[in-house]
mmCIF file of N, CA and C in Angstrom:
data_model
loop_
_atom_site.group_PDB
_atom_site.id
_atom_site.type_symbol
_atom_site.label_atom_id
_atom_site.label_comp_id
_atom_site.label_asym_id
_atom_site.label_seq_id
_atom_site.Cartn_x
_atom_site.Cartn_y
_atom_site.Cartn_z
ATOM 1 N N MET A 96 -14.173 5.720 -27.863
ATOM 2 C CA MET A 96 -13.380 6.886 -27.556
ATOM 3 C C MET A 96 -11.976 6.438 -27.145
ATOM 4 N N VAL A 97 -10.976 7.095 -27.687
ATOM 5 C CA VAL A 97 -9.583 6.762 -27.392
ATOM 6 C C VAL A 97 -9.171 7.378 -26.063
ATOM 7 N N LYS A 98 -8.523 6.587 -25.230
ATOM 8 C CA LYS A 98 -8.002 7.094 -23.954
ATOM 9 C C LYS A 98 -6.502 7.278 -24.072
ATOM 10 N N ASN A 99 -6.020 8.422 -23.629
ATOM 11 C CA ASN A 99 -4.591 8.670 -23.616
ATOM 12 C C ASN A 99 -3.982 8.003 -22.392
ATOM 13 N N SER A 100 -2.864 7.317 -22.574
ATOM 14 C CA SER A 100 -2.192 6.696 -21.431
ATOM 15 C C SER A 100 -0.701 6.610 -21.710
ATOM 16 N N ASP A 101 0.069 6.618 -20.643
ATOM 17 C CA ASP A 101 1.519 6.506 -20.686
ATOM 18 C C ASP A 101 1.985 5.778 -19.442
ATOM 19 N N PHE A 102 3.242 5.359 -19.470
ATOM 20 C CA PHE A 102 3.847 4.812 -18.265
ATOM 21 C C PHE A 102 4.127 5.949 -17.297
ATOM 22 N N ARG A 103 4.122 5.643 -16.020
ATOM 23 C CA ARG A 103 4.540 6.632 -15.035
ATOM 24 C C ARG A 103 6.035 6.884 -15.184
ATOM 25 N N ASN A 104 6.460 8.093 -14.867
ATOM 26 C CA ASN A 104 7.890 8.411 -14.975
ATOM 27 C C ASN A 104 8.738 7.573 -14.038
ATOM 28 N N SER A 105 8.167 7.114 -12.940
ATOM 29 C CA SER A 105 8.921 6.327 -11.965
ATOM 30 C C SER A 105 8.878 4.835 -12.265
ATOM 31 N N PHE A 106 8.104 4.415 -13.278
ATOM 32 C CA PHE A 106 7.944 3.001 -13.638
ATOM 33 C C PHE A 106 7.519 2.155 -12.441
ATOM 34 N N ASP A 107 6.562 2.666 -11.673
ATOM 35 C CA ASP A 107 6.032 1.912 -10.540
ATOM 36 C C ASP A 107 5.345 0.643 -11.036
ATOM 37 N N ILE A 108 5.385 -0.395 -10.201
ATOM 38 C CA ILE A 108 4.810 -1.686 -10.566
ATOM 39 C C ILE A 108 3.609 -1.975 -9.676
ATOM 40 N N HIS A 109 2.570 -2.515 -10.278
ATOM 41 C CA HIS A 109 1.371 -2.888 -9.538
ATOM 42 C C HIS A 109 1.729 -3.991 -8.552
ATOM 43 N N PRO A 110 1.333 -3.856 -7.282
ATOM 44 C CA PRO A 110 1.763 -4.820 -6.267
ATOM 45 C C PRO A 110 1.185 -6.222 -6.428
ATOM 46 N N ILE A 111 0.059 -6.349 -7.115
ATOM 47 C CA ILE A 111 -0.569 -7.662 -7.223
ATOM 48 C C ILE A 111 -0.222 -8.369 -8.528
ATOM 49 N N ASN A 112 -0.434 -7.708 -9.659
ATOM 50 C CA ASN A 112 -0.226 -8.400 -10.932
ATOM 51 C C ASN A 112 1.141 -8.143 -11.562
ATOM 52 N N GLY A 113 1.942 -7.223 -11.023
ATOM 53 C CA GLY A 113 3.297 -6.991 -11.515
ATOM 54 C C GLY A 113 3.404 -6.165 -12.781
ATOM 55 N N ASP A 114 2.289 -5.629 -13.270
ATOM 56 C CA ASP A 114 2.318 -4.781 -14.460
ATOM 57 C C ASP A 114 2.819 -3.390 -14.102
ATOM 58 N N ILE A 115 3.350 -2.697 -15.091
ATOM 59 C CA ILE A 115 3.753 -1.306 -14.889
ATOM 60 C C ILE A 115 2.493 -0.453 -14.824
ATOM 61 N N LEU A 116 2.413 0.431 -13.828
ATOM 62 C CA LEU A 116 1.251 1.291 -13.664
ATOM 63 C C LEU A 116 1.232 2.380 -14.729
ATOM 64 N N LEU A 117 0.034 2.764 -15.117
ATOM 65 C CA LEU A 117 -0.149 3.779 -16.145
ATOM 66 C C LEU A 117 -0.768 5.041 -15.564
ATOM 67 N N VAL A 118 -0.536 6.143 -16.236
ATOM 68 C CA VAL A 118 -1.281 7.369 -15.984
ATOM 69 C C VAL A 118 -2.152 7.594 -17.214
ATOM 70 N N THR A 119 -3.313 8.184 -17.022
ATOM 71 C CA THR A 119 -4.232 8.332 -18.143
ATOM 72 C C THR A 119 -4.683 9.773 -18.303
ATOM 73 N N GLU A 120 -5.245 10.029 -19.465
ATOM 74 C CA GLU A 120 -5.863 11.289 -19.840
ATOM 75 C C GLU A 120 -5.010 12.524 -19.559
ATOM 76 N N GLU A 121 -5.510 13.462 -18.742
ATOM 77 C CA GLU A 121 -4.823 14.740 -18.543
ATOM 78 C C GLU A 121 -3.425 14.557 -17.965
ATOM 79 N N GLN A 122 -3.269 13.602 -17.051
ATOM 80 C CA GLN A 122 -1.961 13.398 -16.429
ATOM 81 C C GLN A 122 -0.940 12.924 -17.458
ATOM 82 N N ALA A 123 -1.351 12.070 -18.386
ATOM 83 C CA ALA A 123 -0.439 11.586 -19.425
ATOM 84 C C ALA A 123 -0.004 12.732 -20.345
ATOM 85 N N ILE A 124 -0.950 13.571 -20.725
ATOM 86 C CA ILE A 124 -0.620 14.701 -21.596
ATOM 87 C C ILE A 124 0.237 15.713 -20.849
ATOM 88 N N SER A 125 -0.084 15.982 -19.590
ATOM 89 C CA SER A 125 0.707 16.925 -18.793
ATOM 90 C C SER A 125 2.138 16.429 -18.621
ATOM 91 N N ASN A 126 2.318 15.150 -18.388
ATOM 92 C CA ASN A 126 3.670 14.591 -18.273
ATOM 93 C C ASN A 126 4.446 14.750 -19.576
ATOM 94 N N GLN A 127 3.787 14.514 -20.709
ATOM 95 C CA GLN A 127 4.452 14.683 -21.990
ATOM 96 C C GLN A 127 4.888 16.133 -22.185
ATOM 97 N N ILE A 128 4.020 17.069 -21.858
ATOM 98 C CA ILE A 128 4.341 18.491 -22.017
ATOM 99 C C ILE A 128 5.510 18.874 -21.116
ATOM 100 N N LYS A 129 5.464 18.451 -19.846
ATOM 101 C CA LYS A 129 6.571 18.787 -18.929
ATOM 102 C C LYS A 129 7.883 18.184 -19.400
ATOM 103 N N ASN A 130 7.861 16.949 -19.871
ATOM 104 C CA ASN A 130 9.084 16.322 -20.371
ATOM 105 C C ASN A 130 9.647 17.084 -21.560
ATOM 106 N N LEU A 131 8.788 17.540 -22.456
ATOM 107 C CA LEU A 131 9.265 18.303 -23.613
ATOM 108 C C LEU A 131 9.819 19.667 -23.206
ATOM 109 N N ILE A 132 9.171 20.324 -22.249
ATOM 110 C CA ILE A 132 9.631 21.645 -21.809
ATOM 111 C C ILE A 132 11.024 21.569 -21.193
ATOM 112 N N PHE A 133 11.249 20.560 -20.369
ATOM 113 C CA PHE A 133 12.515 20.465 -19.648
ATOM 114 C C PHE A 133 13.591 19.702 -20.416
ATOM 115 N N THR A 134 13.297 19.290 -21.646
ATOM 116 C CA THR A 134 14.300 18.661 -22.495
ATOM 117 C C THR A 134 14.922 19.731 -23.373
ATOM 118 N N ASP A 135 16.238 19.762 -23.399
ATOM 119 C CA ASP A 135 16.944 20.727 -24.230
ATOM 120 C C ASP A 135 17.268 20.078 -25.571
ATOM 121 N N HIS A 136 17.570 20.892 -26.556
ATOM 122 C CA HIS A 136 17.949 20.361 -27.864
ATOM 123 C C HIS A 136 19.199 19.488 -27.728
ATOM 124 N N TYR A 137 19.284 18.457 -28.556
ATOM 125 C CA TYR A 137 20.399 17.509 -28.616
ATOM 126 C C TYR A 137 20.466 16.573 -27.414
ATOM 127 N N GLU A 138 19.448 16.503 -26.569
ATOM 128 C CA GLU A 138 19.440 15.569 -25.459
ATOM 129 C C GLU A 138 18.848 14.219 -25.837
ATOM 130 N N VAL A 139 18.071 14.159 -26.902
ATOM 131 C CA VAL A 139 17.476 12.908 -27.364
ATOM 132 C C VAL A 139 18.319 12.397 -28.525
ATOM 133 N N PHE A 140 18.838 11.179 -28.382
ATOM 134 C CA PHE A 140 19.689 10.613 -29.427
ATOM 135 C C PHE A 140 18.945 10.520 -30.752
ATOM 136 N N TRP A 141 19.596 10.878 -31.824
ATOM 137 C CA TRP A 141 19.129 10.806 -33.192
ATOM 138 C C TRP A 141 17.974 11.755 -33.487
ATOM 139 N N LYS A 142 17.569 12.555 -32.520
ATOM 140 C CA LYS A 142 16.499 13.538 -32.742
ATOM 141 C C LYS A 142 16.915 14.863 -32.109
ATOM 142 N N PRO A 143 17.812 15.612 -32.737
ATOM 143 C CA PRO A 143 18.353 16.822 -32.112
ATOM 144 C C PRO A 143 17.355 17.964 -31.962
ATOM 145 N N THR A 144 16.247 17.923 -32.671
ATOM 146 C CA THR A 144 15.296 19.032 -32.588
ATOM 147 C C THR A 144 14.226 18.835 -31.531
ATOM 148 N N VAL A 145 14.148 17.632 -30.933
ATOM 149 C CA VAL A 145 13.130 17.380 -29.901
ATOM 150 C C VAL A 145 13.494 18.163 -28.646
ATOM 151 N N GLY A 146 12.512 18.824 -28.078
ATOM 152 C CA GLY A 146 12.724 19.615 -26.872
ATOM 153 C C GLY A 146 12.421 21.074 -27.139
ATOM 154 N N ALA A 147 12.191 21.798 -26.063
ATOM 155 C CA ALA A 147 11.811 23.206 -26.183
ATOM 156 C C ALA A 147 13.003 24.154 -26.136
ATOM 157 N N GLY A 148 14.113 23.713 -25.570
ATOM 158 C CA GLY A 148 15.247 24.612 -25.421
ATOM 159 C C GLY A 148 15.051 25.634 -24.327
ATOM 160 N N VAL A 149 14.118 25.393 -23.437
ATOM 161 C CA VAL A 149 13.840 26.325 -22.343
ATOM 162 C C VAL A 149 14.978 26.367 -21.323
ATOM 163 N N PRO A 150 15.600 25.234 -20.965
ATOM 164 C CA PRO A 150 16.657 25.304 -19.953
ATOM 165 C C PRO A 150 17.784 26.280 -20.281
ATOM 166 N N GLN A 151 18.128 26.430 -21.545
ATOM 167 C CA GLN A 151 19.227 27.337 -21.879
ATOM 168 C C GLN A 151 18.833 28.809 -21.750
ATOM 169 N N THR A 152 17.543 29.124 -21.793
ATOM 170 C CA THR A 152 17.121 30.519 -21.652
ATOM 171 C C THR A 152 17.098 30.970 -20.196
ATOM 172 N N LEU A 153 17.207 30.052 -19.263
ATOM 173 C CA LEU A 153 17.156 30.416 -17.851
ATOM 174 C C LEU A 153 18.425 31.117 -17.380
ATOM 175 N N PHE A 154 19.449 31.135 -18.214
ATOM 176 C CA PHE A 154 20.685 31.805 -17.846
ATOM 177 C C PHE A 154 20.786 33.187 -18.484
ATOM 178 N N ASP A 155 19.740 33.602 -19.197
ATOM 179 C CA ASP A 155 19.666 34.954 -19.735
ATOM 180 C C ASP A 155 19.167 35.890 -18.627
ATOM 181 N N ASN A 156 19.193 37.188 -18.909
ATOM 182 C CA ASN A 156 18.646 38.148 -17.958
ATOM 183 C C ASN A 156 17.136 37.969 -17.852
ATOM 184 N N PHE A 157 16.614 38.097 -16.636
ATOM 185 C CA PHE A 157 15.177 37.954 -16.438
ATOM 186 C C PHE A 157 14.473 39.210 -16.916
ATOM 187 N N GLY A 158 13.358 39.020 -17.587
ATOM 188 C CA GLY A 158 12.595 40.160 -18.056
ATOM 189 C C GLY A 158 11.588 39.754 -19.107
ATOM 190 N N PRO A 159 10.920 40.747 -19.682
ATOM 191 C CA PRO A 159 9.872 40.466 -20.668
ATOM 192 C C PRO A 159 10.398 39.745 -21.908
ATOM 193 N N ASP A 160 11.643 40.031 -22.307
ATOM 194 C CA ASP A 160 12.198 39.362 -23.483
ATOM 195 C C ASP A 160 12.335 37.864 -23.251
ATOM 196 N N SER A 161 12.815 37.491 -22.071
ATOM 197 C CA SER A 161 12.959 36.071 -21.750
ATOM 198 C C SER A 161 11.596 35.399 -21.630
ATOM 199 N N GLU A 162 10.628 36.084 -21.026
ATOM 200 C CA GLU A 162 9.274 35.531 -20.923
ATOM 201 C C GLU A 162 8.704 35.259 -22.310
ATOM 202 N N TYR A 163 8.893 36.202 -23.216
ATOM 203 C CA TYR A 163 8.385 36.051 -24.583
ATOM 204 C C TYR A 163 9.074 34.886 -25.286
ATOM 205 N N LEU A 164 10.394 34.767 -25.127
ATOM 206 C CA LEU A 164 11.148 33.690 -25.759
ATOM 207 C C LEU A 164 10.715 32.322 -25.227
ATOM 208 N N ILE A 165 10.552 32.219 -23.906
ATOM 209 C CA ILE A 165 10.120 30.949 -23.307
ATOM 210 C C ILE A 165 8.712 30.596 -23.783
ATOM 211 N N LYS A 166 7.827 31.587 -23.818
ATOM 212 C CA LYS A 166 6.460 31.343 -24.283
ATOM 213 C C LYS A 166 6.461 30.824 -25.714
ATOM 214 N N ASN A 167 7.238 31.444 -26.578
ATOM 215 C CA ASN A 167 7.292 31.007 -27.972
ATOM 216 C C ASN A 167 7.856 29.600 -28.107
ATOM 217 N N ARG A 168 8.904 29.298 -27.357
ATOM 218 C CA ARG A 168 9.498 27.958 -27.431
ATOM 219 C C ARG A 168 8.533 26.888 -26.945
ATOM 220 N N ILE A 169 7.817 27.174 -25.864
ATOM 221 C CA ILE A 169 6.836 26.210 -25.353
ATOM 222 C C ILE A 169 5.708 26.025 -26.366
ATOM 223 N N THR A 170 5.211 27.122 -26.916
ATOM 224 C CA THR A 170 4.111 27.054 -27.888
ATOM 225 C C THR A 170 4.507 26.253 -29.113
ATOM 226 N N GLU A 171 5.671 26.539 -29.679
ATOM 227 C CA GLU A 171 6.125 25.825 -30.870
ATOM 228 C C GLU A 171 6.311 24.333 -30.598
ATOM 229 N N THR A 172 6.883 24.008 -29.444
ATOM 230 C CA THR A 172 7.137 22.606 -29.116
ATOM 231 C C THR A 172 5.844 21.836 -28.923
ATOM 232 N N ILE A 173 4.890 22.409 -28.204
ATOM 233 C CA ILE A 173 3.625 21.713 -27.983
ATOM 234 C C ILE A 173 2.870 21.538 -29.296
ATOM 235 N N ASN A 174 2.831 22.574 -30.118
ATOM 236 C CA ASN A 174 2.131 22.467 -31.396
ATOM 237 C C ASN A 174 2.782 21.437 -32.315
ATOM 238 N N LYS A 175 4.082 21.249 -32.197
ATOM 239 C CA LYS A 175 4.793 20.325 -33.077
ATOM 240 C C LYS A 175 4.734 18.881 -32.591
ATOM 241 N N TYR A 176 4.842 18.645 -31.289
ATOM 242 C CA TYR A 176 5.024 17.286 -30.790
ATOM 243 C C TYR A 176 3.846 16.708 -30.010
ATOM 244 N N VAL A 177 2.940 17.511 -29.509
ATOM 245 C CA VAL A 177 1.818 16.987 -28.723
ATOM 246 C C VAL A 177 0.597 16.926 -29.636
ATOM 247 N N LYS A 178 0.325 15.744 -30.147
ATOM 248 C CA LYS A 178 -0.762 15.575 -31.111
ATOM 249 C C LYS A 178 -2.087 15.215 -30.463
ATOM 250 N N ARG A 179 -2.091 14.930 -29.167
ATOM 251 C CA ARG A 179 -3.331 14.506 -28.519
ATOM 252 C C ARG A 179 -4.006 15.616 -27.729
ATOM 253 N N ALA A 180 -3.551 16.858 -27.934
ATOM 254 C CA ALA A 180 -4.169 18.000 -27.260
ATOM 255 C C ALA A 180 -4.037 19.238 -28.133
ATOM 256 N N LYS A 181 -4.983 20.151 -27.971
ATOM 257 C CA LYS A 181 -4.925 21.434 -28.670
ATOM 258 C C LYS A 181 -4.527 22.501 -27.670
ATOM 259 N N LEU A 182 -3.467 23.200 -27.976
ATOM 260 C CA LEU A 182 -2.978 24.260 -27.103
ATOM 261 C C LEU A 182 -3.885 25.469 -27.216
ATOM 262 N N LEU A 183 -4.318 25.987 -26.069
ATOM 263 C CA LEU A 183 -5.176 27.169 -26.053
ATOM 264 C C LEU A 183 -4.394 28.436 -25.701
ATOM 265 N N ASP A 184 -3.508 28.345 -24.700
ATOM 266 C CA ASP A 184 -2.754 29.529 -24.297
ATOM 267 C C ASP A 184 -1.563 29.124 -23.439
ATOM 268 N N VAL A 185 -0.522 29.949 -23.477
ATOM 269 C CA VAL A 185 0.642 29.795 -22.617
ATOM 270 C C VAL A 185 0.905 31.148 -21.971
ATOM 271 N N ILE A 186 0.973 31.164 -20.645
ATOM 272 C CA ILE A 186 1.225 32.401 -19.904
ATOM 273 C C ILE A 186 2.484 32.177 -19.075
ATOM 274 N N VAL A 187 3.522 32.943 -19.353
ATOM 275 C CA VAL A 187 4.796 32.820 -18.641
ATOM 276 C C VAL A 187 5.039 34.109 -17.879
ATOM 277 N N THR A 188 5.288 33.986 -16.564
ATOM 278 C CA THR A 188 5.560 35.159 -15.730
ATOM 279 C C THR A 188 6.776 34.888 -14.849
ATOM 280 N N TYR A 189 7.515 35.944 -14.580
ATOM 281 C CA TYR A 189 8.664 35.860 -13.673
ATOM 282 C C TYR A 189 8.141 35.698 -12.258
ATOM 283 N N ASP A 190 8.682 34.730 -11.505
ATOM 284 C CA ASP A 190 8.149 34.462 -10.168
ATOM 285 C C ASP A 190 8.866 35.210 -9.055
ATOM 286 N N GLY A 191 9.896 35.982 -9.372
ATOM 287 C CA GLY A 191 10.601 36.754 -8.360
ATOM 288 C C GLY A 191 11.712 36.004 -7.652
ATOM 289 N N ASN A 192 11.851 34.734 -7.913
ATOM 290 C CA ASN A 192 12.873 33.910 -7.260
ATOM 291 C C ASN A 192 13.791 33.227 -8.275
ATOM 292 N N ASN A 193 14.227 33.970 -9.276
ATOM 293 C CA ASN A 193 15.114 33.441 -10.320
ATOM 294 C C ASN A 193 14.503 32.284 -11.079
ATOM 295 N N GLY A 194 13.246 32.394 -11.398
ATOM 296 C CA GLY A 194 12.561 31.372 -12.174
ATOM 297 C C GLY A 194 11.309 31.935 -12.814
ATOM 298 N N TYR A 195 10.621 31.084 -13.527
ATOM 299 C CA TYR A 195 9.387 31.472 -14.201
ATOM 300 C C TYR A 195 8.279 30.501 -13.841
ATOM 301 N N ARG A 196 7.067 30.998 -13.865
ATOM 302 C CA ARG A 196 5.879 30.166 -13.691
ATOM 303 C C ARG A 196 5.192 30.117 -15.051
ATOM 304 N N ALA A 197 4.964 28.910 -15.533
ATOM 305 C CA ALA A 197 4.295 28.745 -16.823
ATOM 306 C C ALA A 197 2.930 28.111 -16.600
ATOM 307 N N ASN A 198 1.904 28.788 -17.048
ATOM 308 C CA ASN A 198 0.542 28.251 -17.046
ATOM 309 C C ASN A 198 0.224 27.868 -18.480
ATOM 310 N N ILE A 199 0.056 26.583 -18.701
ATOM 311 C CA ILE A 199 -0.203 26.071 -20.038
ATOM 312 C C ILE A 199 -1.642 25.560 -20.051
ATOM 313 N N ILE A 200 -2.444 26.141 -20.902
ATOM 314 C CA ILE A 200 -3.855 25.777 -20.986
ATOM 315 C C ILE A 200 -4.062 25.026 -22.300
ATOM 316 N N TYR A 201 -4.541 23.797 -22.178
ATOM 317 C CA TYR A 201 -4.772 22.968 -23.358
ATOM 318 C C TYR A 201 -6.082 22.218 -23.193
ATOM 319 N N ARG A 202 -6.549 21.675 -24.316
ATOM 320 C CA ARG A 202 -7.760 20.862 -24.294
ATOM 321 C C ARG A 202 -7.438 19.524 -24.934
ATOM 322 N N PRO A 203 -7.580 18.424 -24.173
ATOM 323 C CA PRO A 203 -7.400 17.103 -24.791
ATOM 324 C C PRO A 203 -8.400 16.932 -25.935
ATOM 325 N N LEU A 204 -7.973 16.254 -26.993
ATOM 326 C CA LEU A 204 -8.819 16.151 -28.182
ATOM 327 C C LEU A 204 -10.120 15.400 -27.936
ATOM 328 N N ASN A 205 -10.167 14.531 -26.944
ATOM 329 C CA ASN A 205 -11.381 13.761 -26.703
ATOM 330 C C ASN A 205 -12.209 14.322 -25.543
ATOM 331 N N GLN A 206 -11.973 15.577 -25.161
ATOM 332 C CA GLN A 206 -12.712 16.203 -24.070
ATOM 333 C C GLN A 206 -13.110 17.621 -24.447
ATOM 334 N N LEU A 207 -14.075 18.151 -23.718
ATOM 335 C CA LEU A 207 -14.527 19.512 -23.969
ATOM 336 C C LEU A 207 -13.916 20.526 -23.019
ATOM 337 N N ASP A 208 -13.599 20.103 -21.800
ATOM 338 C CA ASP A 208 -13.104 21.029 -20.785
ATOM 339 C C ASP A 208 -11.608 21.265 -20.924
ATOM 340 N N PRO A 209 -11.158 22.524 -20.820
ATOM 341 C CA PRO A 209 -9.729 22.805 -20.867
ATOM 342 C C PRO A 209 -9.032 22.388 -19.570
ATOM 343 N N VAL A 210 -7.756 22.129 -19.676
ATOM 344 C CA VAL A 210 -6.930 21.739 -18.532
ATOM 345 C C VAL A 210 -5.823 22.771 -18.399
ATOM 346 N N THR A 211 -5.533 23.191 -17.168
ATOM 347 C CA THR A 211 -4.440 24.125 -16.918
ATOM 348 C C THR A 211 -3.315 23.399 -16.217
ATOM 349 N N LEU A 212 -2.144 23.426 -16.827
ATOM 350 C CA LEU A 212 -0.935 22.839 -16.252
ATOM 351 C C LEU A 212 -0.060 23.993 -15.787
ATOM 352 N N THR A 213 0.255 24.018 -14.502
ATOM 353 C CA THR A 213 1.122 25.041 -13.949
ATOM 354 C C THR A 213 2.428 24.389 -13.546
ATOM 355 N N THR A 214 3.522 24.927 -14.044
ATOM 356 C CA THR A 214 4.825 24.370 -13.717
ATOM 357 C C THR A 214 5.826 25.491 -13.446
ATOM 358 N N LEU A 215 6.750 25.232 -12.567
ATOM 359 C CA LEU A 215 7.811 26.187 -12.272
ATOM 360 C C LEU A 215 9.029 25.832 -13.101
ATOM 361 N N ILE A 216 9.622 26.836 -13.709
ATOM 362 C CA ILE A 216 10.815 26.639 -14.518
ATOM 363 C C ILE A 216 11.944 27.369 -13.824
ATOM 364 N N THR A 217 12.884 26.608 -13.256
ATOM 365 C CA THR A 217 13.988 27.205 -12.536
ATOM 366 C C THR A 217 15.305 26.594 -12.973
ATOM 367 N N ARG A 218 16.389 27.299 -12.663
ATOM 368 C CA ARG A 218 17.724 26.793 -12.959
ATOM 369 C C ARG A 218 18.062 25.674 -12.000
ATOM 370 N N THR A 219 18.819 24.692 -12.478
ATOM 371 C CA THR A 219 19.201 23.577 -11.621
ATOM 372 C C THR A 219 20.690 23.589 -11.309
ATOM 373 N N ARG A 220 21.448 24.464 -11.911
ATOM 374 C CA ARG A 220 22.888 24.502 -11.667
ATOM 375 C C ARG A 220 23.246 25.654 -10.760
#
């Protein structure tokens, strides 16, 4: 069975053997999804289409139209770039504090149980 693994975003080093620490399975897939969501188009060199384009929608008016647009962008990005999980559902709701809460439900390809990733999407400027 194949195990999903990635480097930690902080590149922490193991204190004894000096290797870079890894995250595995659900955490690795969740990190990939979060990185794609918060990456805007043209931020990755030589790959202008990578990213969801969600950050630019946070400056639109809050409402059902923005929720629908964010949901579609997240869905399209995950289906296109995350090959180690099957997307089951994306639920985007306005949180009342100038941001959105996204519940992303996916199933890793080598597991039966679904995983729910909850992330807050807010403006940073």
